[in-house]
XYZ file of N, CA, C and O in Angstrom:
488
model
N 26.906 31.366 -18.314
C 25.791 31.350 -17.383
C 26.245 30.609 -16.128
O 26.793 29.517 -16.198
N 25.974 31.175 -14.986
C 26.422 30.571 -13.729
C 25.452 29.476 -13.284
O 24.354 29.329 -13.809
N 25.894 28.715 -12.291
C 25.073 27.633 -11.754
C 23.796 28.190 -11.149
O 22.712 27.615 -11.311
N 23.890 29.315 -10.485
C 22.715 29.931 -9.861
C 21.715 30.352 -10.931
O 20.508 30.144 -10.780
N 22.201 30.908 -12.025
C 21.311 31.343 -13.100
C 20.640 30.129 -13.761
O 19.456 30.171 -14.077
N 21.414 29.041 -13.953
C 20.834 27.842 -14.550
C 19.766 27.245 -13.640
O 18.723 26.801 -14.095
N 20.049 27.218 -12.353
C 19.071 26.675 -11.398
C 17.815 27.536 -11.382
O 16.702 27.025 -11.315
N 17.973 28.851 -11.449
C 16.827 29.752 -11.463
C 15.996 29.523 -12.716
O 14.760 29.526 -12.669
N 16.660 29.272 -13.852
C 15.930 29.000 -15.087
C 15.212 27.661 -15.005
O 14.092 27.522 -15.473
N 15.871 26.660 -14.393
C 15.246 25.337 -14.264
C 14.023 25.414 -13.372
O 13.045 24.701 -13.590
N 14.083 26.267 -12.361
C 12.944 26.408 -11.462
C 11.764 27.084 -12.147
O 10.620 26.883 -11.751
N 12.036 27.891 -13.149
C 10.940 28.585 -13.828
C 10.602 27.955 -15.176
O 9.625 28.370 -15.804
N 11.380 26.983 -15.619
C 11.119 26.317 -16.892
C 9.860 25.451 -16.757
O 9.828 24.524 -15.955
N 8.811 25.727 -17.517
C 7.556 24.982 -17.385
C 7.707 23.483 -17.650
O 7.107 22.659 -16.972
N 8.527 23.139 -18.634
C 8.707 21.711 -18.937
C 9.372 20.980 -17.769
O 8.978 19.866 -17.420
N 10.393 21.612 -17.185
C 11.067 20.993 -16.037
C 10.120 20.885 -14.843
O 10.096 19.863 -14.144
N 9.333 21.913 -14.610
C 8.362 21.870 -13.512
C 7.341 20.759 -13.735
O 6.981 20.039 -12.794
N 6.871 20.582 -14.973
C 5.916 19.513 -15.266
C 6.530 18.139 -15.036
O 5.881 17.236 -14.520
N 7.816 17.972 -15.415
C 8.492 16.693 -15.183
C 8.620 16.414 -13.684
O 8.396 15.304 -13.230
N 8.974 17.436 -12.917
C 9.084 17.261 -11.455
C 7.726 16.904 -10.839
O 7.630 16.052 -9.967
N 6.702 17.581 -11.295
C 5.349 17.313 -10.777
C 4.933 15.888 -11.124
O 4.398 15.158 -10.271
N 5.181 15.468 -12.349
C 4.817 14.103 -12.757
C 5.588 13.071 -11.935
O 5.025 12.056 -11.502
N 6.882 13.310 -11.705
C 7.694 12.392 -10.909
C 7.174 12.324 -9.465
O 7.042 11.256 -8.886
N 6.849 13.484 -8.909
C 6.331 13.525 -7.538
C 4.989 12.823 -7.445
O 4.734 12.084 -6.489
N 4.127 13.015 -8.437
C 2.829 12.323 -8.449
C 3.009 10.811 -8.492
O 2.319 10.066 -7.795
N 3.925 10.348 -9.341
C 4.163 8.902 -9.457
C 4.679 8.334 -8.133
O 4.232 7.271 -7.686
N 5.616 9.045 -7.500
C 6.143 8.576 -6.211
C 5.043 8.564 -5.147
O 4.942 7.628 -4.353
N 4.217 9.602 -5.146
C 3.131 9.674 -4.175
C 2.108 8.564 -4.411
O 1.622 7.941 -3.465
N 1.807 8.276 -5.677
C 0.861 7.201 -5.994
C 1.397 5.856 -5.516
O 0.651 5.040 -4.959
N 2.699 5.613 -5.704
C 3.293 4.366 -5.223
C 3.218 4.264 -3.702
O 2.912 3.210 -3.152
N 3.475 5.363 -3.026
C 3.419 5.365 -1.568
C 2.006 5.102 -1.069
O 1.800 4.290 -0.159
N 1.021 5.761 -1.685
C -0.372 5.558 -1.283
C -0.805 4.121 -1.543
O -1.473 3.496 -0.712
N -0.405 3.558 -2.682
C -0.738 2.163 -2.989
C -0.117 1.210 -1.974
O -0.756 0.247 -1.533
N 1.126 1.460 -1.596
C 1.802 0.600 -0.611
C 1.101 0.673 0.739
O 0.900 -0.346 1.407
N 0.703 1.866 1.143
C 0.000 2.027 2.424
C -1.362 1.344 2.361
O -1.758 0.631 3.294
N -2.088 1.541 1.269
C -3.413 0.921 1.130
C -3.305 -0.594 1.146
O -4.133 -1.287 1.756
N -2.286 -1.135 0.489
C -2.092 -2.586 0.477
C -1.763 -3.096 1.872
O -2.238 -4.145 2.288
N -0.966 -2.347 2.600
C -0.544 -2.774 3.939
C -1.699 -2.785 4.941
O -1.752 -3.632 5.813
N -2.629 -1.855 4.822
C -3.713 -1.755 5.795
C -5.027 -2.341 5.300
O -6.029 -2.279 6.019
N -5.036 -2.934 4.114
C -6.286 -3.498 3.613
C -6.699 -4.681 4.500
O -5.854 -5.455 4.951
N -7.984 -4.819 4.771
C -8.441 -5.911 5.637
C -8.009 -7.285 5.144
O -7.661 -8.156 5.935
N -7.989 -7.468 3.830
C -7.588 -8.765 3.284
C -6.129 -9.070 3.634
O -5.801 -10.175 4.074
N -5.248 -8.096 3.442
C -3.820 -8.301 3.740
C -3.593 -8.486 5.237
O -2.782 -9.315 5.644
N -4.293 -7.702 6.049
C -4.155 -7.846 7.500
C -4.595 -9.244 7.923
O -3.934 -9.911 8.719
N -5.705 -9.715 7.355
C -6.197 -11.056 7.690
C -5.198 -12.123 7.236
O -4.939 -13.081 7.973
N -4.640 -11.967 6.039
C -3.657 -12.946 5.554
C -2.437 -13.003 6.467
O -1.951 -14.081 6.797
N -1.939 -11.831 6.877
C -0.773 -11.807 7.773
C -1.122 -12.412 9.127
O -0.321 -13.137 9.723
N -2.333 -12.136 9.618
C -2.749 -12.673 10.910
C -2.865 -14.189 10.849
O -2.399 -14.888 11.756
N -3.470 -14.707 9.788
C -3.611 -16.157 9.639
C -2.239 -16.816 9.556
O -1.986 -17.840 10.195
N -1.339 -16.225 8.798
C 0.012 -16.789 8.686
C 0.711 -16.786 10.041
O 1.373 -17.761 10.413
N 0.543 -15.708 10.800
C 1.155 -15.620 12.120
C 0.567 -16.656 13.070
O 1.295 -17.321 13.808
N -0.752 -16.817 13.052
C -1.399 -17.802 13.923
C -0.954 -19.213 13.553
O -0.677 -20.038 14.439
N -0.865 -19.501 12.260
C -0.406 -20.834 11.839
C 1.010 -21.103 12.331
O 1.321 -22.194 12.809
N 1.876 -20.117 12.192
C 3.252 -20.283 12.639
C 3.309 -20.517 14.141
O 3.986 -21.428 14.618
N 2.579 -19.676 14.894
C 2.584 -19.826 16.351
C 1.979 -21.161 16.775
O 2.467 -21.799 17.704
N 0.914 -21.592 16.098
C 0.293 -22.877 16.436
C 1.255 -24.020 16.140
O 1.360 -24.971 16.925
N 1.972 -23.927 15.040
C 2.959 -24.955 14.714
C 4.051 -25.036 15.766
O 4.439 -26.126 16.196
N 4.528 -23.874 16.211
C 5.545 -23.859 17.263
C 4.986 -24.409 18.571
O 5.663 -25.142 19.290
N 3.724 -24.056 18.871
C 3.106 -24.528 20.102
C 2.945 -26.045 20.083
O 3.288 -26.728 21.045
N 2.433 -26.564 18.983
C 2.240 -28.011 18.874
C 3.585 -28.727 18.957
O 3.717 -29.759 19.616
N 4.603 -28.157 18.308
C 5.935 -28.766 18.364
C 6.476 -28.747 19.790
O 7.056 -29.740 20.252
N 6.266 -27.652 20.515
C 6.778 -27.586 21.887
C 6.012 -28.533 22.804
O 6.604 -29.153 23.689
N 4.703 -28.668 22.587
C 3.929 -29.630 23.378
C 4.397 -31.050 23.058
O 4.580 -31.875 23.954
N 4.614 -31.317 21.780
C 5.119 -32.633 21.389
C 6.480 -32.916 21.996
O 6.741 -34.027 22.458
N 7.360 -31.900 22.007
C 8.674 -32.074 22.617
C 8.540 -32.343 24.114
O 9.240 -33.189 24.668
N 7.640 -31.608 24.773
C 7.459 -31.779 26.214
C 6.916 -33.167 26.542
O 7.252 -33.748 27.576
N 6.089 -33.693 25.644
C 5.511 -35.009 25.874
C 6.375 -36.130 25.300
O 6.050 -37.307 25.465
N 7.446 -35.762 24.613
C 8.319 -36.766 24.024
C 7.765 -37.371 22.757
O 8.128 -38.473 22.376
N 6.876 -36.654 22.090
C 6.273 -37.145 20.852
C 6.963 -36.439 19.689
O 7.065 -35.222 19.665
N 7.448 -37.212 18.742
C 8.048 -36.596 17.558
C 7.017 -36.615 16.439
O 6.434 -37.655 16.137
N 6.751 -35.452 15.843
C 5.755 -35.420 14.775
C 6.256 -36.161 13.546
O 7.435 -36.125 13.212
N 5.338 -36.867 12.913
C 5.677 -37.574 11.675
C 5.213 -36.732 10.504
O 4.122 -36.171 10.543
N 6.001 -36.638 9.450
C 5.546 -35.868 8.285
C 4.404 -36.596 7.590
O 4.249 -37.806 7.720
N 3.624 -35.828 6.862
C 2.536 -36.414 6.095
C 3.113 -37.363 5.049
O 4.052 -37.013 4.338
N 2.580 -38.554 4.919
C 3.114 -39.472 3.921
C 2.824 -39.052 2.493
O 3.530 -39.405 1.590
N 1.763 -38.309 2.280
C 1.418 -37.850 0.937
C 0.950 -36.412 1.046
O 0.059 -36.112 1.824
N 1.554 -35.538 0.278
C 1.158 -34.140 0.300
C -0.180 -33.986 -0.416
O -0.467 -34.690 -1.376
N -0.981 -33.042 0.058
C -2.322 -32.864 -0.503
C -2.271 -32.386 -1.948
O -3.160 -32.671 -2.730
N -1.208 -31.683 -2.321
C -1.152 -31.123 -3.660
C -0.495 -32.022 -4.686
O -0.301 -31.628 -5.818
N -0.136 -33.257 -4.345
C 0.577 -34.104 -5.302
C -0.334 -35.071 -6.047
O 0.123 -36.038 -6.627
N -1.644 -34.823 -6.005
C -2.566 -35.670 -6.736
C -3.123 -36.813 -5.921
O -3.958 -37.566 -6.390
N -2.655 -36.985 -4.703
C -3.166 -38.049 -3.853
C -4.530 -37.639 -3.320
O -4.713 -36.524 -2.863
N -5.464 -38.536 -3.387
C -6.800 -38.251 -2.885
C -6.842 -38.310 -1.368
O -5.892 -38.734 -0.718
N -7.947 -37.866 -0.767
C -8.044 -37.875 0.688
C -7.954 -39.279 1.277
O -7.477 -39.452 2.388
N -8.389 -40.308 0.534
C -8.322 -41.667 1.067
C -6.897 -42.218 1.023
O -6.602 -43.204 1.684
N -5.997 -41.574 0.270
C -4.608 -42.026 0.227
C -3.708 -41.183 1.108
O -2.501 -41.388 1.141
N -4.274 -40.212 1.818
C -3.456 -39.312 2.618
C -2.682 -40.067 3.689
O -1.509 -39.820 3.899
N -3.331 -41.011 4.360
C -2.656 -41.832 5.372
C -2.730 -43.285 4.919
O -3.653 -43.997 5.233
N -1.765 -43.676 4.121
C -1.752 -45.039 3.625
C -1.383 -46.022 4.723
O -1.789 -47.167 4.705
N -0.583 -45.559 5.663
C -0.202 -46.426 6.776
C -1.150 -46.160 7.938
O -2.340 -46.039 7.743
N -0.626 -46.048 9.097
C -1.419 -45.783 10.295
C -1.549 -44.277 10.493
O -0.579 -43.545 10.360
N -2.747 -43.776 10.807
C -2.884 -42.339 11.052
C -2.073 -41.950 12.296
O -1.837 -42.776 13.172
N -1.656 -40.682 12.379
C -0.834 -40.277 13.521
C -1.632 -40.328 14.826
O -2.847 -40.131 14.833
N -0.933 -40.568 15.907
C -1.557 -40.598 17.222
C -1.519 -39.187 17.800
O -0.476 -38.715 18.253
N -2.645 -38.521 17.767
C -2.726 -37.153 18.260
C -3.143 -37.073 19.722
O -3.239 -35.979 20.272
N -3.388 -38.186 20.340
C -3.869 -38.182 21.724
C -2.936 -37.422 22.660
O -3.407 -36.579 23.440
N -1.621 -37.654 22.649
C -0.767 -36.907 23.569
C -0.813 -35.398 23.330
O -0.824 -34.621 24.283
N -0.878 -34.999 22.083
C -0.938 -33.575 21.782
C -2.260 -32.991 22.267
O -2.300 -31.914 22.862
N -3.354 -33.695 22.032
C -4.656 -33.203 22.467
C -4.761 -33.165 23.985
O -5.362 -32.245 24.562
N -4.182 -34.148 24.668
C -4.178 -34.138 26.131
C -3.391 -32.939 26.636
O -3.819 -32.238 27.561
N -2.251 -32.694 26.036
C -1.444 -31.530 26.430
C -2.178 -30.232 26.188
O -2.166 -29.324 27.026
N -2.828 -30.114 25.034
C -3.600 -28.920 24.723
C -4.745 -28.735 25.714
O -4.997 -27.626 26.192
N -5.429 -29.828 26.044
C -6.506 -29.746 27.042
C -5.983 -29.301 28.395
O -6.616 -28.492 29.080
N -4.821 -29.823 28.798
C -4.233 -29.429 30.084
C -3.900 -27.945 30.095
O -4.159 -27.241 31.079
N -3.364 -27.440 28.977
C -3.043 -26.015 28.893
C -4.314 -25.179 28.991
O -4.357 -24.164 29.684
N -5.380 -25.610 28.344
C -6.640 -24.873 28.411
C -7.228 -24.885 29.813
O -7.738 -23.868 30.297
N -7.165 -26.027 30.494
C -7.690 -26.111 31.860
C -6.897 -25.205 32.791
O -7.470 -24.465 33.599
N -5.584 -25.235 32.687
C -4.755 -24.384 33.545
C -5.029 -22.915 33.239
O -5.145 -22.099 34.155
N -5.160 -22.578 31.967
C -5.463 -21.195 31.596
C -6.806 -20.737 32.143
O -6.935 -19.622 32.642
N -7.806 -21.601 32.077
C -9.124 -21.248 32.618
C -9.056 -21.091 34.130
O -9.675 -20.177 34.697
N -8.315 -21.964 34.793
C -8.180 -21.863 36.251
C -7.493 -20.564 36.646
O -7.916 -19.881 37.590
N -6.453 -20.182 35.921
C -5.759 -18.923 36.216
C -6.694 -17.744 36.000
O -6.743 -16.816 36.810
N -7.474 -17.771 34.927
C -8.418 -16.679 34.654
C -9.461 -16.579 35.765
O -9.804 -15.476 36.211
N -9.979 -17.716 36.219
C -10.962 -17.693 37.305
C -10.357 -17.167 38.592
O -10.994 -16.385 39.318
N -9.152 -17.585 38.921
C -8.498 -17.104 40.143
C -8.244 -15.606 40.077
O -8.418 -14.896 41.078
N -7.858 -15.109 38.941
C -7.651 -13.665 38.794
C -8.960 -12.908 38.944
O -9.015 -11.855 39.562
N -10.026 -13.444 38.356
C -11.325 -12.788 38.432
C -11.812 -12.752 39.880
O -12.333 -11.750 40.342
N -11.640 -13.846 40.605
C -12.040 -13.871 42.022
C -11.199 -12.922 42.845
O -11.696 -12.295 43.775
N -9.927 -12.799 42.510
C -9.043 -11.885 43.237
C -9.424 -10.438 43.034
O -9.258 -9.616 43.934
N -9.969 -10.076 41.915
C -10.388 -8.699 41.636
C -11.658 -8.336 42.389
O -11.897 -7.188 42.701
N -12.493 -9.311 42.643
C -13.762 -9.046 43.337
C -13.539 -8.676 44.792
O -14.338 -7.990 45.386
N -12.501 -9.168 45.380
C -12.258 -8.928 46.815
C -11.748 -7.567 47.068
O -11.275 -6.796 46.484
């Protein structure tokens, strides 16, 4: 029996066709599940929150660098059994320079937005 004849028989063999159909269905189900997981509102929100946290961390670090403030690590991690009253056993961190920098960025951003809006009216 030649290769062409065997292939023709495999194409018409009901058992082989059922196996191919089952394999294709399984692959399609996996693809649909992956797409549904990727676009689900919960997953999109989780990715967005993670992205915002990362960007905020970088922003705070860059503001701290610009102001010459080095961030101090937390003395006690929240998940290690330490209660909220033991979180800062020493002196709490001085966030004033970071907050001043953040306020300055917000003021400048608002001023730029107002200037752009006034420029469009003319």
